Each structure stands twice: as structure tokens, then as C-alpha cells.
CSV table of C-alpha atoms in Angstrom, one decimal:
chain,number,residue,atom,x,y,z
A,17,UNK,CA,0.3,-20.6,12.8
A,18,UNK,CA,1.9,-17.3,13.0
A,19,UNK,CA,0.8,-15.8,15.9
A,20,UNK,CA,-0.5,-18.7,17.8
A,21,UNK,CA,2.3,-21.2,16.7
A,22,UNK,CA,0.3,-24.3,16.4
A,23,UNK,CA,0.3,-26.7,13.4
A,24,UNK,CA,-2.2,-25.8,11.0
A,25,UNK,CA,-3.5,-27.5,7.9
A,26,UNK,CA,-6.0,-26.1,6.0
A,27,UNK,CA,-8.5,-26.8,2.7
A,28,UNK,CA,-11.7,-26.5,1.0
A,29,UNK,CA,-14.6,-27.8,2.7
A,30,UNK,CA,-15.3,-30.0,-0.6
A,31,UNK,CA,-12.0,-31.5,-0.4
A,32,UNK,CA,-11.3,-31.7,3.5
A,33,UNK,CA,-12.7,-35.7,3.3
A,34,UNK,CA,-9.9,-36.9,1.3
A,35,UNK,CA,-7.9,-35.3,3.2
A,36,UNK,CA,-8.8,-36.1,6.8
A,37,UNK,CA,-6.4,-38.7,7.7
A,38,UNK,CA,-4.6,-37.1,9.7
A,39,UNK,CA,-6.9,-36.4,12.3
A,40,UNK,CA,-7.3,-37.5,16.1
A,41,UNK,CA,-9.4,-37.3,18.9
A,42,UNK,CA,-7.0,-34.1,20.2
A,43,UNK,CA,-7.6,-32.2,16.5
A,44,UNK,CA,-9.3,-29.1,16.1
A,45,UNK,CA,-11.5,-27.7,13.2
A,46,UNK,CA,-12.3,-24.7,12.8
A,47,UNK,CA,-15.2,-24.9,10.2
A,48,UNK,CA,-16.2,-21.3,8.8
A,49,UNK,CA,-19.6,-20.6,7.3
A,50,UNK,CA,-22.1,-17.7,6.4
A,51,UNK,CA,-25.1,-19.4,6.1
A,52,UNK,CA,-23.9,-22.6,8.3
A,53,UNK,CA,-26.1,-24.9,5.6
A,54,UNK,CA,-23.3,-25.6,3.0
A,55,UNK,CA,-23.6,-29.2,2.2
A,56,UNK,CA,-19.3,-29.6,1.9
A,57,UNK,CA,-19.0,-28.1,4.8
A,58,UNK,CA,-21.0,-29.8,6.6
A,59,UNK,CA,-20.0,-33.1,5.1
A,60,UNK,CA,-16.3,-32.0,6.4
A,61,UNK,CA,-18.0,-31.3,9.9
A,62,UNK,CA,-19.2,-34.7,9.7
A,63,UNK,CA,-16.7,-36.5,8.8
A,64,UNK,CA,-14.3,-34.6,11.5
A,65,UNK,CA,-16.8,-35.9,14.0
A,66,UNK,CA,-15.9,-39.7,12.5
A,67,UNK,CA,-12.7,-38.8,13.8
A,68,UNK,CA,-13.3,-37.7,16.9
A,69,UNK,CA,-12.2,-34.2,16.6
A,70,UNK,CA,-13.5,-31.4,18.0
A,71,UNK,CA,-15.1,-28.9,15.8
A,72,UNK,CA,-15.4,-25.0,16.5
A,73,UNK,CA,-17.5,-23.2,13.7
A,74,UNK,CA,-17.9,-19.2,13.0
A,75,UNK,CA,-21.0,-19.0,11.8
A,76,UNK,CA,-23.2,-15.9,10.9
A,77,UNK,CA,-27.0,-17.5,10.9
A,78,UNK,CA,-27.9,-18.4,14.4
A,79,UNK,CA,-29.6,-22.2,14.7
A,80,UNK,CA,-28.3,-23.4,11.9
A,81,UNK,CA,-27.2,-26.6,11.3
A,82,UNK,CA,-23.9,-26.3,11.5
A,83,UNK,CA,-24.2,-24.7,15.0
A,84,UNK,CA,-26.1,-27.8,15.9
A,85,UNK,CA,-23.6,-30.2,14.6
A,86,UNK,CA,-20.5,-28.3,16.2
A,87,UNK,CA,-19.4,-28.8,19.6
A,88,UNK,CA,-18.4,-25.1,20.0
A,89,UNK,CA,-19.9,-22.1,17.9
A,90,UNK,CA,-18.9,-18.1,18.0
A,91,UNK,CA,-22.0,-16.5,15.9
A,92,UNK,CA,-20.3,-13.6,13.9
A,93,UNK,CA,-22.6,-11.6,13.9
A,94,UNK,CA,-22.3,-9.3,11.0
A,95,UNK,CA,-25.8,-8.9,10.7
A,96,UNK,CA,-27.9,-10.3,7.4
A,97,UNK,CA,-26.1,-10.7,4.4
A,98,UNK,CA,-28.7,-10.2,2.1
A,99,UNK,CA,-26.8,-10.6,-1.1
A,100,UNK,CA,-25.9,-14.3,-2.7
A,101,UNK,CA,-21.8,-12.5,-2.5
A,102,UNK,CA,-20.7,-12.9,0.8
A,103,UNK,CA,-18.6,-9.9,2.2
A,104,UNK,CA,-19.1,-8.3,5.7
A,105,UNK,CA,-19.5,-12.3,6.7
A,106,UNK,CA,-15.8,-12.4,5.3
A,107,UNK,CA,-14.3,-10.1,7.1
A,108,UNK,CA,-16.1,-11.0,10.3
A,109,UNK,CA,-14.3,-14.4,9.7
A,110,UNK,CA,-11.1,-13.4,9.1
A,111,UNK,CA,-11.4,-11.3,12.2
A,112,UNK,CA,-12.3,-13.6,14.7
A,113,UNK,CA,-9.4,-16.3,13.0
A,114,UNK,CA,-7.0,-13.4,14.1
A,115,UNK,CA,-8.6,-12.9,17.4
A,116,UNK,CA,-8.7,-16.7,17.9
A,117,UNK,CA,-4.5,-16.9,17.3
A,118,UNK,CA,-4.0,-14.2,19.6
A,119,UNK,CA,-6.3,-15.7,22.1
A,120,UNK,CA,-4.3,-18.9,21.9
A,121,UNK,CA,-1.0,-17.4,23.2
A,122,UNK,CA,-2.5,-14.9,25.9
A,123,UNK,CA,-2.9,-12.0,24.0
A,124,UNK,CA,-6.8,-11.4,23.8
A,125,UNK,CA,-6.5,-8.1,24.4
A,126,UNK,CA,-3.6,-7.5,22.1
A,127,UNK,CA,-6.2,-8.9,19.4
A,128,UNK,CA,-9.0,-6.7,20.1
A,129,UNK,CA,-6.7,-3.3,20.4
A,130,UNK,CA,-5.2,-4.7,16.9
A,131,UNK,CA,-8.9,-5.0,15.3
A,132,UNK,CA,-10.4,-1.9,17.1
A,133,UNK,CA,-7.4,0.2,15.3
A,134,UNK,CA,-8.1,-1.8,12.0
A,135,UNK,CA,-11.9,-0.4,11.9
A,136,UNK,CA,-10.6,2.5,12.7
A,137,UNK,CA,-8.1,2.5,10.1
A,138,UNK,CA,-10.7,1.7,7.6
A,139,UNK,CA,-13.0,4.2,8.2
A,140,UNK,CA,-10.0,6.7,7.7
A,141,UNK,CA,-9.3,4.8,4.1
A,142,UNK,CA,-13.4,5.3,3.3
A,143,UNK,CA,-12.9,9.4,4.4
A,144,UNK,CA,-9.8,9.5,2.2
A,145,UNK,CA,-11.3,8.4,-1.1
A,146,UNK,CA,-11.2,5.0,-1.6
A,147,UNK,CA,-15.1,4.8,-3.2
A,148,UNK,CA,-13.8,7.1,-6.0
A,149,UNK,CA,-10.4,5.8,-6.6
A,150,UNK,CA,-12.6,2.4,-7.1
A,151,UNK,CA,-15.4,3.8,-9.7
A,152,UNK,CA,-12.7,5.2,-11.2
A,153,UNK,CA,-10.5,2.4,-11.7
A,154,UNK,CA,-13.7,-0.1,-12.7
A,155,UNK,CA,-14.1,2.2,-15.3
A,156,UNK,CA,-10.6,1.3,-16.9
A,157,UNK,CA,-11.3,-2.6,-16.4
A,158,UNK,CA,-14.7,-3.0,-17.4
A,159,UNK,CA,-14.2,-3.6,-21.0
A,160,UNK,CA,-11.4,-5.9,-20.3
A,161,UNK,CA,-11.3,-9.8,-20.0
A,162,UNK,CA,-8.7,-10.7,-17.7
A,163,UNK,CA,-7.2,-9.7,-14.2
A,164,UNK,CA,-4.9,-11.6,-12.4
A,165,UNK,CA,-4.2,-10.7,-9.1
A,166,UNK,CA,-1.1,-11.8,-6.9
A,167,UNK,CA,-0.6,-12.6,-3.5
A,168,UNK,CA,1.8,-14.0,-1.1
A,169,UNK,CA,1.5,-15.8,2.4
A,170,UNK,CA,-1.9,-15.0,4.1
A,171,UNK,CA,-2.8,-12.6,1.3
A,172,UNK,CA,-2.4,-15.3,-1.1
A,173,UNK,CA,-5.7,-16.3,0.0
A,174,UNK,CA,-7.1,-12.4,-0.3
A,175,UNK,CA,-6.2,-13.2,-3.9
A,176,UNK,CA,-8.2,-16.0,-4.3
A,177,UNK,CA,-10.7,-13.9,-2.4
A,178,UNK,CA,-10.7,-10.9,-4.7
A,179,UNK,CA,-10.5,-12.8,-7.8
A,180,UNK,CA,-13.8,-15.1,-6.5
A,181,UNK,CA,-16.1,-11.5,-5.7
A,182,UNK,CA,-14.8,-10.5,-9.3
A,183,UNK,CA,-16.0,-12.9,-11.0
A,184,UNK,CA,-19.0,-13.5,-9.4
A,185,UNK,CA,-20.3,-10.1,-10.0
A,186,UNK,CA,-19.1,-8.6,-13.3
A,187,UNK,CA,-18.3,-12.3,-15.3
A,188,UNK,CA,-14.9,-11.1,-15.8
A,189,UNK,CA,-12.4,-13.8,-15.9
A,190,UNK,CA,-10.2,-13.2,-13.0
A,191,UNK,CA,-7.6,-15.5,-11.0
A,192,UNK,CA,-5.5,-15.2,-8.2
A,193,UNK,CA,-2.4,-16.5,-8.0
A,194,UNK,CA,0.4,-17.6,-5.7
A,195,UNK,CA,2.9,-15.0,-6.6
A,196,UNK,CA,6.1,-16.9,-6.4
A,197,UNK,CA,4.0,-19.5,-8.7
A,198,UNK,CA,4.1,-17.0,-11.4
A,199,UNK,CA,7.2,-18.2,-13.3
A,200,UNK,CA,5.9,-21.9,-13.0
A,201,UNK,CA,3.8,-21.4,-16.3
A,202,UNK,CA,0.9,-18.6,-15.6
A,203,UNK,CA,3.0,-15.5,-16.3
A,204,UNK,CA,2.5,-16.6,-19.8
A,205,UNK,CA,-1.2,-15.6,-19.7
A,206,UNK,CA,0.3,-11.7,-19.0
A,207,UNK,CA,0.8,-9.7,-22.0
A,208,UNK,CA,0.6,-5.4,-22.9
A,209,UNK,CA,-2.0,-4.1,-20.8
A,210,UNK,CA,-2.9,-7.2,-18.9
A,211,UNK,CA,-5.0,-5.7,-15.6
A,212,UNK,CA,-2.3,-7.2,-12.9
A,213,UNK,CA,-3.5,-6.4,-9.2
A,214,UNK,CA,-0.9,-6.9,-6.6
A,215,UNK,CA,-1.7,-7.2,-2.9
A,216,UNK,CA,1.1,-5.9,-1.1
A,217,UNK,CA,1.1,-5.7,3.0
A,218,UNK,CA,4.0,-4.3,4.8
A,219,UNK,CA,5.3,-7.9,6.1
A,220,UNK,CA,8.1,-10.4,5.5
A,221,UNK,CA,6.5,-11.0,1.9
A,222,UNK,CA,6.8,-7.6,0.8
A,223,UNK,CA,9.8,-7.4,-1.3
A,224,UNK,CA,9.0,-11.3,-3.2
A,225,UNK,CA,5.7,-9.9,-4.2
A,226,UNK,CA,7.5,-6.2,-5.6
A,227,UNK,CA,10.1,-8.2,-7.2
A,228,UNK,CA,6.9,-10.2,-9.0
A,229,UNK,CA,4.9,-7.1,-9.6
A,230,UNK,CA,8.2,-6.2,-11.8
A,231,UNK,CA,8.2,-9.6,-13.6
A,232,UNK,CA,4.3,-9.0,-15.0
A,233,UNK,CA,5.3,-5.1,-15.6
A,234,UNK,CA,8.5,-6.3,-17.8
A,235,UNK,CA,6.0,-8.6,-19.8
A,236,UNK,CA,3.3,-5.5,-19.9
A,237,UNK,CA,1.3,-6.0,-17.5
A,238,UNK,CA,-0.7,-3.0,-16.0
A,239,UNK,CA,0.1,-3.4,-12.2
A,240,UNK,CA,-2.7,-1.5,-9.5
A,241,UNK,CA,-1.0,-2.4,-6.5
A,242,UNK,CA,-2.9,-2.1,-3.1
A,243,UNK,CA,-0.5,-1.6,-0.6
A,244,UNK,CA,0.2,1.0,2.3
A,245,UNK,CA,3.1,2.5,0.4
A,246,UNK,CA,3.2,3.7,-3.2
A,247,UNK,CA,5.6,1.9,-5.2
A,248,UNK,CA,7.6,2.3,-8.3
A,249,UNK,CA,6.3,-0.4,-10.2
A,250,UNK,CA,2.4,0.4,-9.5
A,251,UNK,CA,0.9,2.0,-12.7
A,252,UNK,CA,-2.1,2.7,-10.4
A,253,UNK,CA,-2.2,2.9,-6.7
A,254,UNK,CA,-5.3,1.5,-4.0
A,255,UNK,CA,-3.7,3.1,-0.6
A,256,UNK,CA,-4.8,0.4,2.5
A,257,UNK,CA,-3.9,1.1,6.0
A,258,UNK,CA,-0.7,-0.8,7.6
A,259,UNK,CA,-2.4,-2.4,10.0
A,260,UNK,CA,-0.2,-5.5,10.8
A,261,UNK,CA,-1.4,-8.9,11.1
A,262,UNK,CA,-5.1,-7.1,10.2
A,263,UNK,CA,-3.8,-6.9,6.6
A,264,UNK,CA,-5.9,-8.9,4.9
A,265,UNK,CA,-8.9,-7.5,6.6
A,266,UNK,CA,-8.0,-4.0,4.9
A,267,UNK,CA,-7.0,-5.7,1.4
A,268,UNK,CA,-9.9,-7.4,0.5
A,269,UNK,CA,-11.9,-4.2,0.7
A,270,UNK,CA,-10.5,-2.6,-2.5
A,271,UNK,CA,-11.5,-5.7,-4.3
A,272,UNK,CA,-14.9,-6.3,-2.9
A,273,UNK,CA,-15.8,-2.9,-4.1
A,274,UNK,CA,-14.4,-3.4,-7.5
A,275,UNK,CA,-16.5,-6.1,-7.9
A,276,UNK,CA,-19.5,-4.0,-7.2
A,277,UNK,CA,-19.1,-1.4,-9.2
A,278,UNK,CA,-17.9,-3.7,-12.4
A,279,UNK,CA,-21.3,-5.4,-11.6
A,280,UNK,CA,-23.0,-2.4,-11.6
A,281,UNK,CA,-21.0,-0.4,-15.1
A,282,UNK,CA,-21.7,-3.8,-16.9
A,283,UNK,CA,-25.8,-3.7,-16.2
A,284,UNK,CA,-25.5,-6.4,-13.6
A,285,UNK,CA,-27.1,-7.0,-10.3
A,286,UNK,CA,-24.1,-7.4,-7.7
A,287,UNK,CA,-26.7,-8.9,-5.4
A,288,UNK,CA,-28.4,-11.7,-7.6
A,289,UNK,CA,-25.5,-13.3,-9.9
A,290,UNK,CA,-26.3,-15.5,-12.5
A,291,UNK,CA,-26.0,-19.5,-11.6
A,292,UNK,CA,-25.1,-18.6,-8.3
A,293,UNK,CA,-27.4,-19.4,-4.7
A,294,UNK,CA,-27.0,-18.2,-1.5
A,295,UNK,CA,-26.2,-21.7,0.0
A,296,UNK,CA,-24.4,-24.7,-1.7
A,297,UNK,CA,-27.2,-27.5,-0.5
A,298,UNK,CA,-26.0,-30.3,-2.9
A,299,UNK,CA,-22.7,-31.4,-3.7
């Protein structure tokens, strides 16, 4: 909505049917899938089509069904992902949603120079450390029960994000949370040494998620902020590339590879979590 100034809602693909209304023959969805067998998003697909809207899907396994039932589909193409945790299909999506909004406004080639210097930038953040500042850092959290991590406009969602590959792979309780939400009732979880991770891009949002990294510090929170700038507040700092718009591309990284290696310290298998398949088929 951003970049491409259109009118955007957005949900779960398990919740998108009760909230469909809204939808006309002139609506777009954008339906985005690894496996492109999910049964709620397909059921969302379906019931878009009820509508009459048009459906677009990013999908990384060719002839699946969701390519069948969508009127458009860009294949992502991020090869297999051969583990049930979905990661290099993540970022492929969130690459082509920015592509997409530049797209929309004439500025396809402003998209691709932005995500050509984004890989770029992320092989430079590999070559400067980031793997060991990681182990490192899993080491400190591994024995712990909670992390919250904070977020606010699109890297609220790399939040929930982070949190969800946390979770999945070491069975550490984590959330991630809208950071202006915090005073609302959840900063009461927070108390000394509370892992707080704070995802902090060099946007409009900037200084509202500082002034919340402070609130969990004041009530002992340990903040690791992951951000292209060190800051005050950060007890331990994840350096990311500024990269713009591309910043939640960069962000998530950090978190993915925490995951992994808290799978890996705890005696887990990051690839094969418990209770977990590689494609929701019932509802």
C-alpha cells in the first residue's frame, strides 16, 4: 500500500472466509504459498473465486493445485525446500510482493535494482560475521523460556515471522508482538532478563519501536536489537543492512538462523519438527 498506493487488506488464509465480504468482481488476491496444497488457502482461493475476483498466487511447487486454481501464477522459484520450516520460500515471497508494488506504479526496474542491492547487501552481512554473532547469541537463549520480539509496520509481521521459525524449531515459547501494543497488557509478561528482540529498520517507525525497546529495558528486559545502527538501548546488537523498503527481507534472516542453531544446541532436528508437516491438508 506503500509503494503501490492501492487499498490493501490482508489476513490468514484460515480466516480470509469470514472475512470476504468485501470483495467484487474488480478485487485482487494475491494468495501466497510454498507448497501451493494448503487446504485454508486454498479454501480462501475458492471462496475468492465465489466472488468473482481474480486471484494471483506466488507459489514455489510448479503444477500444484493452487497454480491450477489461480487465474495468474509467478512460480518463485527458490528451488526445493526440503525442510517442514519454510525459509528461502519466504523470502522469495516477500521479494516478489515488493517487486509486485513497484511494478504497479511503473517502477519495475527500480524494484529489481532495490532487490539486486539487497542480495548484495546480504551476502556482505554473511562475510561480516553474522553466522557467529548468531551461535553465539543461541548459546545465551537456549536455556531460556521466553522471547518476545517487537515489531512495527511491515516488520510487525517479521515479528510474527521470527517468533513462528522459533518456535517451530527449538520449542521455545516465543511471540511477536505489535510494538505499540506493548503497554495494552503484554509488557507485563517482561521481567529481569526477559530475551526481548527488537526489529528495528531505518524507516518512519524507527524512533516508536526505540522508545519501546526502552519500555521492556526499564522493566529488565534483555533487548538484542537487529537493526542497521547500534543503539543505546541494545544489550546485544544483530547488524542488518539498510536496505530500504527490502527491510524485512534482511531482518528475518537473523531470526531464521537463530532458530536453527537453538534447534540444533537443544538436540533437535531443524528440518523434521515435532507435530509439524510440510503441508496443512486438513483444516
Amino acid at each position: 500500500s506503500e509503494i503501490a498506493k492501492r487499498h490493501v487488506n490482508f489476513t490468514s488464509g484460515s480466516e480470509f472466509q469470514y472475512f470476504n465480504d468485501f470483495l467484487v468482481p474488480k478485487s485482487l488476491l494475491i494468495a501466497a504459498s510454498q507448497s501451493g496444497e494448503t487446504m485454508d488457502t486454498l479454501e480462501a482461493v475458492r471462496s475468492a473465486k465465489k466472488k468473482g475476483a481474480k486471484v494471483l498466487s506466488l507459489v514455489n511447487v510448479p503444477a500444484s493445485t493452487l497454480t491450477r486454481l489461480s487465474d495468474k501464477t509467478i512460480l518463485l522459484r527458490a528451488g526445493p525446500e526440503r525442510a517442514v520450516l519454510s525459509t528461502k520460500a519466504y523470502i522469495a515471497k516477500l521479494s516478489f510482493f515488493l517487486l509486485f508494488a513497484y511494478a504497479m506504479v511503473g517502477k519495475f526496474n527500480l524494484g529489481i535494482k532495490v532487490l539486486k542491492e539487497t542480495s548484495k547487501q546480504m551476502t556482505k552481512m554473511f562475510k561480516e560475521g553474522l553466522q557467529g554473532k548468531i551461535k553465539k547469541l543461541s548459546r545465551k537463549l537456549c536455556k531460556g523460556e521466553h522471547i518476545y520480539i517487537i515489531g512495527r509496520g511491515v516488520n510487525y509481521a517479521t515479528a510474527l515471522e521470527g517468533a513462528l521459525k522459533i518456535k517451530e524449531a527449538s520449542y521455545i515459547h516465543a511471540e511477536g508482538f505489535a510494538a505499540g501494543e506493548l503497554k495494552h497488557g503484554v509488557i507485563a509478561l517482561v521481567e529481569k532478563g526477559t530475551p526481548c528482540i527488537c526489529v528495528v529498520a531505518s524507516d518512519r517507525a524507527k524512533e516508536s519501536v526505540l522508545s519501546n525497546a526502552m519500555e521492556l529495558k526499564s522493566r529488565g528486559g534483555f533487548i538484542i536489537g537487529i537493526s542497521p545502527t547500534k543503539e543505546s538501548v541494545f544489550d546485544i546488537w544483530i547488524k542488518v543492512p539498510d536496505v530500504g523498503a527490502a527491510s524485512p527481507i534482511v531482518s528475518v534472516v537473523p531470526m531464521q538462523l537463530l532458530a536453527y542453531h537453538l534447534s540444533l544446541i537443544k538436540g533437535y532436528n531443524p528440518d523434521r519438527p515435532r507435530n509439524l508437516a510440510k503441508s496443512v491438508t486438513v483444516k
